[in-house]
CSV table of C-alpha atoms in Angstrom, one decimal:
chain,number,residue,atom,x,y,z
A,1,ASP,CA,139.4,-10.4,-210.6
A,2,ALA,CA,138.5,-8.2,-207.6
A,3,GLY,CA,142.1,-7.7,-206.5
A,4,VAL,CA,143.2,-7.5,-202.9
A,5,ILE,CA,140.5,-6.1,-200.7
A,6,GLN,CA,141.3,-4.3,-197.5
A,7,SER,CA,138.9,-2.9,-194.9
A,8,PRO,CA,138.4,-0.4,-193.5
A,9,ARG,CA,139.9,2.2,-195.9
A,10,HIS,CA,140.2,4.7,-193.1
A,11,GLU,CA,140.3,4.2,-189.3
A,12,VAL,CA,140.5,6.9,-186.7
A,13,THR,CA,140.8,5.7,-183.1
A,14,GLU,CA,142.0,6.9,-179.7
A,15,MET,CA,145.2,5.8,-178.1
A,16,GLY,CA,144.7,2.6,-176.1
A,17,GLN,CA,142.0,1.2,-178.3
A,18,GLU,CA,142.2,-2.0,-180.2
A,19,VAL,CA,142.4,-1.8,-184.0
A,20,THR,CA,141.8,-4.7,-186.4
A,21,LEU,CA,142.7,-4.4,-190.1
A,22,ARG,CA,141.3,-6.9,-192.6
A,23,CYS,CA,142.5,-8.3,-195.9
A,24,LYS,CA,141.1,-10.6,-198.5
A,25,PRO,CA,143.9,-11.8,-200.9
A,26,ILE,CA,143.3,-12.6,-204.6
A,27,SER,CA,141.9,-16.1,-204.9
A,28,GLY,CA,144.5,-18.7,-205.6
A,29,HIS,CA,147.4,-16.6,-204.3
A,30,ASN,CA,149.5,-18.5,-201.7
A,31,SER,CA,151.5,-15.7,-200.2
A,32,LEU,CA,150.3,-12.7,-198.2
A,33,PHE,CA,152.2,-9.7,-196.9
A,34,TRP,CA,151.5,-6.9,-194.5
A,35,TYR,CA,153.4,-3.7,-195.0
A,36,ARG,CA,153.3,-0.4,-193.2
A,37,GLN,CA,154.1,2.9,-195.0
A,38,THR,CA,155.1,6.2,-193.3
A,39,MET,CA,157.0,9.2,-194.6
A,40,MET,CA,159.9,8.5,-192.2
A,41,ARG,CA,160.3,4.8,-192.7
A,42,GLY,CA,158.9,4.1,-196.1
A,43,LEU,CA,157.4,0.7,-196.8
A,44,GLU,CA,158.2,-1.7,-194.0
A,45,LEU,CA,157.5,-5.4,-194.2
A,46,LEU,CA,155.7,-6.4,-191.0
A,47,ILE,CA,154.9,-10.1,-191.6
A,48,TYR,CA,154.3,-12.5,-194.4
A,49,PHE,CA,152.6,-15.8,-194.8
A,50,ASN,CA,153.0,-18.7,-197.2
A,51,ASN,CA,150.0,-21.1,-197.4
A,52,ASN,CA,148.5,-19.5,-194.3
A,53,VAL,CA,151.6,-20.1,-192.2
A,54,PRO,CA,153.6,-17.1,-190.9
A,55,ILE,CA,157.1,-17.3,-192.3
A,56,ASP,CA,158.8,-14.2,-191.1
A,57,ASP,CA,157.4,-11.8,-188.4
A,58,SER,CA,160.6,-10.1,-187.6
A,59,GLY,CA,159.2,-6.8,-188.9
A,60,MET,CA,156.4,-6.7,-186.3
A,61,PRO,CA,157.4,-3.7,-184.2
A,62,GLU,CA,156.1,-4.9,-180.8
A,63,ASP,CA,154.0,-7.4,-179.0
A,64,ARG,CA,151.1,-5.0,-179.4
A,65,PHE,CA,151.0,-6.1,-183.1
A,66,SER,CA,149.7,-9.5,-184.1
A,67,ALA,CA,148.6,-11.1,-187.4
A,68,LYS,CA,146.6,-14.1,-188.3
A,69,MET,CA,145.6,-16.0,-191.4
A,70,PRO,CA,143.0,-18.5,-190.4
A,71,ASN,CA,142.3,-19.5,-194.0
A,72,ALA,CA,143.5,-18.8,-197.6
A,73,SER,CA,141.0,-16.0,-198.1
A,74,PHE,CA,141.3,-13.9,-195.0
A,75,SER,CA,143.9,-12.2,-192.8
A,76,THR,CA,143.9,-9.8,-190.0
A,77,LEU,CA,146.4,-7.4,-188.4
A,78,LYS,CA,145.6,-6.4,-184.9
A,79,ILE,CA,147.1,-3.6,-182.8
A,80,GLN,CA,146.3,-3.7,-179.1
A,81,PRO,CA,146.7,-1.2,-177.5
A,82,SER,CA,147.1,1.4,-180.3
A,83,GLU,CA,149.5,4.3,-179.9
A,84,PRO,CA,149.8,7.6,-181.9
A,85,ARG,CA,153.1,6.4,-183.5
A,86,ASP,CA,151.2,3.5,-185.1
A,87,SER,CA,149.5,6.1,-187.4
A,88,ALA,CA,150.4,5.0,-191.0
A,89,VAL,CA,149.0,3.4,-194.1
A,90,TYR,CA,148.9,-0.3,-193.8
A,91,PHE,CA,149.0,-2.3,-197.0
A,92,CYS,CA,148.2,-5.9,-197.6
A,93,ALA,CA,149.6,-7.6,-200.7
A,94,SER,CA,149.3,-11.1,-202.1
A,95,SER,CA,151.3,-13.0,-204.7
A,96,PRO,CA,150.8,-16.3,-206.6
A,97,GLY,CA,153.5,-17.9,-204.5
A,98,ARG,CA,156.7,-19.7,-205.1
A,99,GLY,CA,156.2,-23.1,-206.7
A,100,THR,CA,159.8,-23.1,-207.9
A,101,ARG,CA,162.6,-20.7,-207.6
A,102,TRP,CA,162.2,-19.4,-211.1
A,103,VAL,CA,158.5,-18.5,-211.0
A,104,ASN,CA,157.9,-14.7,-211.2
A,105,SER,CA,155.7,-13.6,-208.3
A,106,PRO,CA,154.8,-10.0,-208.4
A,107,LEU,CA,153.0,-8.5,-205.4
A,108,HIS,CA,149.4,-7.3,-205.8
A,109,PHE,CA,148.7,-4.6,-203.3
A,110,GLY,CA,145.4,-3.6,-201.8
A,111,ASN,CA,144.3,0.0,-201.5
A,112,GLY,CA,145.5,0.2,-198.0
A,113,THR,CA,144.0,1.3,-194.6
A,114,ARG,CA,144.9,4.7,-193.4
A,115,LEU,CA,145.1,4.5,-189.6
A,116,THR,CA,145.1,7.6,-187.4
A,117,VAL,CA,145.6,7.1,-183.7
A,118,THR,CA,144.9,10.3,-181.7
B,1,GLN,CA,168.3,-5.0,-194.8
B,2,GLN,CA,166.8,-2.2,-196.8
B,3,PRO,CA,168.2,-1.5,-200.3
B,4,VAL,CA,169.4,2.0,-201.1
B,5,GLN,CA,167.9,4.0,-203.9
B,6,SER,CA,169.3,7.0,-205.7
B,7,PRO,CA,168.5,9.7,-206.4
B,8,GLN,CA,165.9,10.5,-203.8
B,9,ALA,CA,164.0,12.8,-206.3
B,10,VAL,CA,164.1,13.6,-210.0
B,11,ILE,CA,162.4,16.4,-211.8
B,12,LEU,CA,162.0,16.1,-215.6
B,13,ARG,CA,160.3,17.7,-218.5
B,14,GLU,CA,158.2,15.5,-220.8
B,15,GLY,CA,160.4,13.6,-223.2
B,16,GLU,CA,163.5,13.6,-221.0
B,17,ASP,CA,165.2,10.4,-219.7
B,18,ALA,CA,165.9,9.3,-216.2
B,19,VAL,CA,167.8,6.5,-214.4
B,20,ILE,CA,166.9,5.3,-210.9
B,21,ASN,CA,169.4,3.1,-209.1
B,22,CYS,CA,169.0,0.4,-206.4
B,23,SER,CA,171.8,-1.2,-204.5
B,24,SER,CA,172.1,-3.8,-201.8
B,25,SER,CA,175.0,-4.8,-199.5
B,26,LYS,CA,173.8,-8.4,-199.6
B,27,ALA,CA,173.6,-11.0,-202.5
B,28,LEU,CA,170.3,-10.8,-204.2
B,29,TYR,CA,168.0,-13.4,-205.8
B,30,SER,CA,165.7,-11.0,-207.5
B,31,VAL,CA,164.8,-7.3,-207.8
B,32,HIS,CA,161.2,-6.0,-208.2
B,33,TRP,CA,160.3,-2.5,-209.4
B,34,TYR,CA,157.0,-0.8,-208.4
B,35,ARG,CA,155.4,2.6,-209.0
B,36,GLN,CA,153.1,4.4,-206.6
B,37,LYS,CA,150.9,7.4,-207.4
B,38,HIS,CA,150.0,9.7,-204.6
B,39,GLY,CA,147.2,8.2,-202.4
B,40,GLU,CA,147.3,4.9,-204.3
B,41,ALA,CA,148.8,1.5,-203.8
B,42,PRO,CA,152.1,0.5,-205.3
B,43,VAL,CA,151.8,-1.1,-208.8
B,44,PHE,CA,154.1,-3.8,-210.1
B,45,LEU,CA,156.3,-2.8,-213.1
B,46,MET,CA,158.7,-5.7,-213.5
B,47,ILE,CA,160.8,-8.4,-211.9
B,48,LEU,CA,164.5,-9.2,-212.7
B,49,LEU,CA,166.0,-12.5,-211.6
B,50,LYS,CA,169.7,-13.0,-211.1
B,51,GLY,CA,171.5,-13.7,-214.4
B,52,GLY,CA,172.1,-10.1,-215.4
B,53,GLU,CA,168.9,-9.9,-217.4
B,54,GLN,CA,167.3,-6.8,-218.8
B,55,LYS,CA,163.6,-6.3,-219.1
B,56,GLY,CA,161.4,-3.7,-220.8
B,57,HIS,CA,157.9,-2.4,-220.2
B,58,ASP,CA,156.9,0.1,-222.8
B,59,LYS,CA,159.6,2.8,-222.5
B,60,ILE,CA,160.6,1.7,-219.1
B,61,SER,CA,163.4,-0.9,-218.8
B,62,ALA,CA,165.6,-2.3,-216.1
B,63,SER,CA,168.8,-4.2,-215.6
B,64,PHE,CA,170.2,-6.3,-212.8
B,65,ASN,CA,173.9,-6.8,-212.1
B,66,GLU,CA,174.0,-9.6,-209.5
B,67,LYS,CA,177.7,-9.3,-209.0
B,68,LYS,CA,177.4,-5.7,-207.9
B,69,GLN,CA,174.0,-6.3,-206.2
B,70,GLN,CA,172.6,-3.4,-208.2
B,71,SER,CA,169.7,-2.7,-210.4
B,72,SER,CA,168.8,0.3,-212.5
B,73,LEU,CA,165.5,1.4,-213.9
B,74,TYR,CA,165.6,3.4,-217.1
B,75,LEU,CA,162.7,5.7,-218.1
B,76,THR,CA,163.1,7.0,-221.6
B,77,ALA,CA,161.1,9.8,-223.3
B,78,SER,CA,159.2,10.4,-220.1
B,79,GLN,CA,155.5,11.1,-220.1
B,80,LEU,CA,153.4,12.9,-217.5
B,81,SER,CA,151.9,9.6,-216.5
B,82,TYR,CA,155.4,8.5,-215.3
B,83,SER,CA,155.2,10.8,-212.3
B,84,GLY,CA,155.1,9.0,-209.0
B,85,THR,CA,157.3,7.3,-206.5
B,86,TYR,CA,159.4,4.4,-207.7
B,87,PHE,CA,160.4,1.6,-205.3
B,88,CYS,CA,162.8,-1.2,-205.8
B,89,GLY,CA,162.1,-4.4,-203.7
B,90,THR,CA,164.9,-6.9,-203.2
B,91,GLU,CA,164.7,-10.6,-202.3
B,92,ARG,CA,167.7,-12.3,-201.0
B,93,GLY,CA,166.7,-15.9,-201.4
B,94,GLY,CA,167.8,-18.7,-199.0
B,95,THR,CA,166.0,-18.4,-195.7
B,96,SER,CA,164.7,-15.1,-196.9
B,97,TYR,CA,163.1,-16.6,-200.0
B,98,GLY,CA,159.9,-14.8,-200.7
B,99,LYS,CA,160.7,-11.9,-198.4
B,100,LEU,CA,160.6,-8.6,-200.3
B,101,THR,CA,162.3,-5.5,-198.7
B,102,PHE,CA,161.7,-2.1,-200.3
B,103,GLY,CA,164.0,0.8,-200.7
B,104,GLN,CA,163.0,4.3,-199.5
B,105,GLY,CA,161.7,5.3,-202.9
B,106,THR,CA,162.6,7.8,-205.6
B,107,ILE,CA,160.1,10.6,-206.3
B,108,LEU,CA,159.8,11.3,-210.0
B,109,THR,CA,158.0,14.4,-211.2
B,110,VAL,CA,157.4,15.0,-214.9
B,111,HIS,CA,156.4,18.5,-216.0
B,112,PRO,CA,154.9,19.5,-219.4
């Protein structure tokens, strides 16, 4: 099991540029989450998908942020245009999903993308 | 709504015990606990479902009091490897089913 794979590991870009973060969840997992981590705000949930469908995007900070999951094995988080305050570590996580209310579904996190916007 | 963790930081010597608390103002369906080492991703420790259950993982255990919307993580006979930041994640169920919101974290440092 390769785990959740994120790319790139590090991204440095200039303000105003478009940034695309990528995630490959664990095969067979039905739920996918995008989190952002900063010292000030901790781990914030941006958006999550069940079976490729966005369920809750209330954590997406602005219209500059968008996320897609075109199929079960790939998701992207795009920031356009990027700003210095977007600098953070972005984590993607997947879980087996929720077949019933009583199924334990731990989150498996990728190694994150450290984004720096100058 | 973000759960509240306490304390914010704990410093221990090897072999000492610690308790980390997590509380929510809303009714909870489940509580997750994760540990994150510096520069790494959070790693799952355990899940507790409503029902007041208690779970254990080596010398780390946790309880969940659904009436008080509180969970506690117990670390006994701490080891150097326990150092890291501990996060609780809460799930409220209903229309928020599957949505995991994390507390701000508790930094645990274990010294020799």
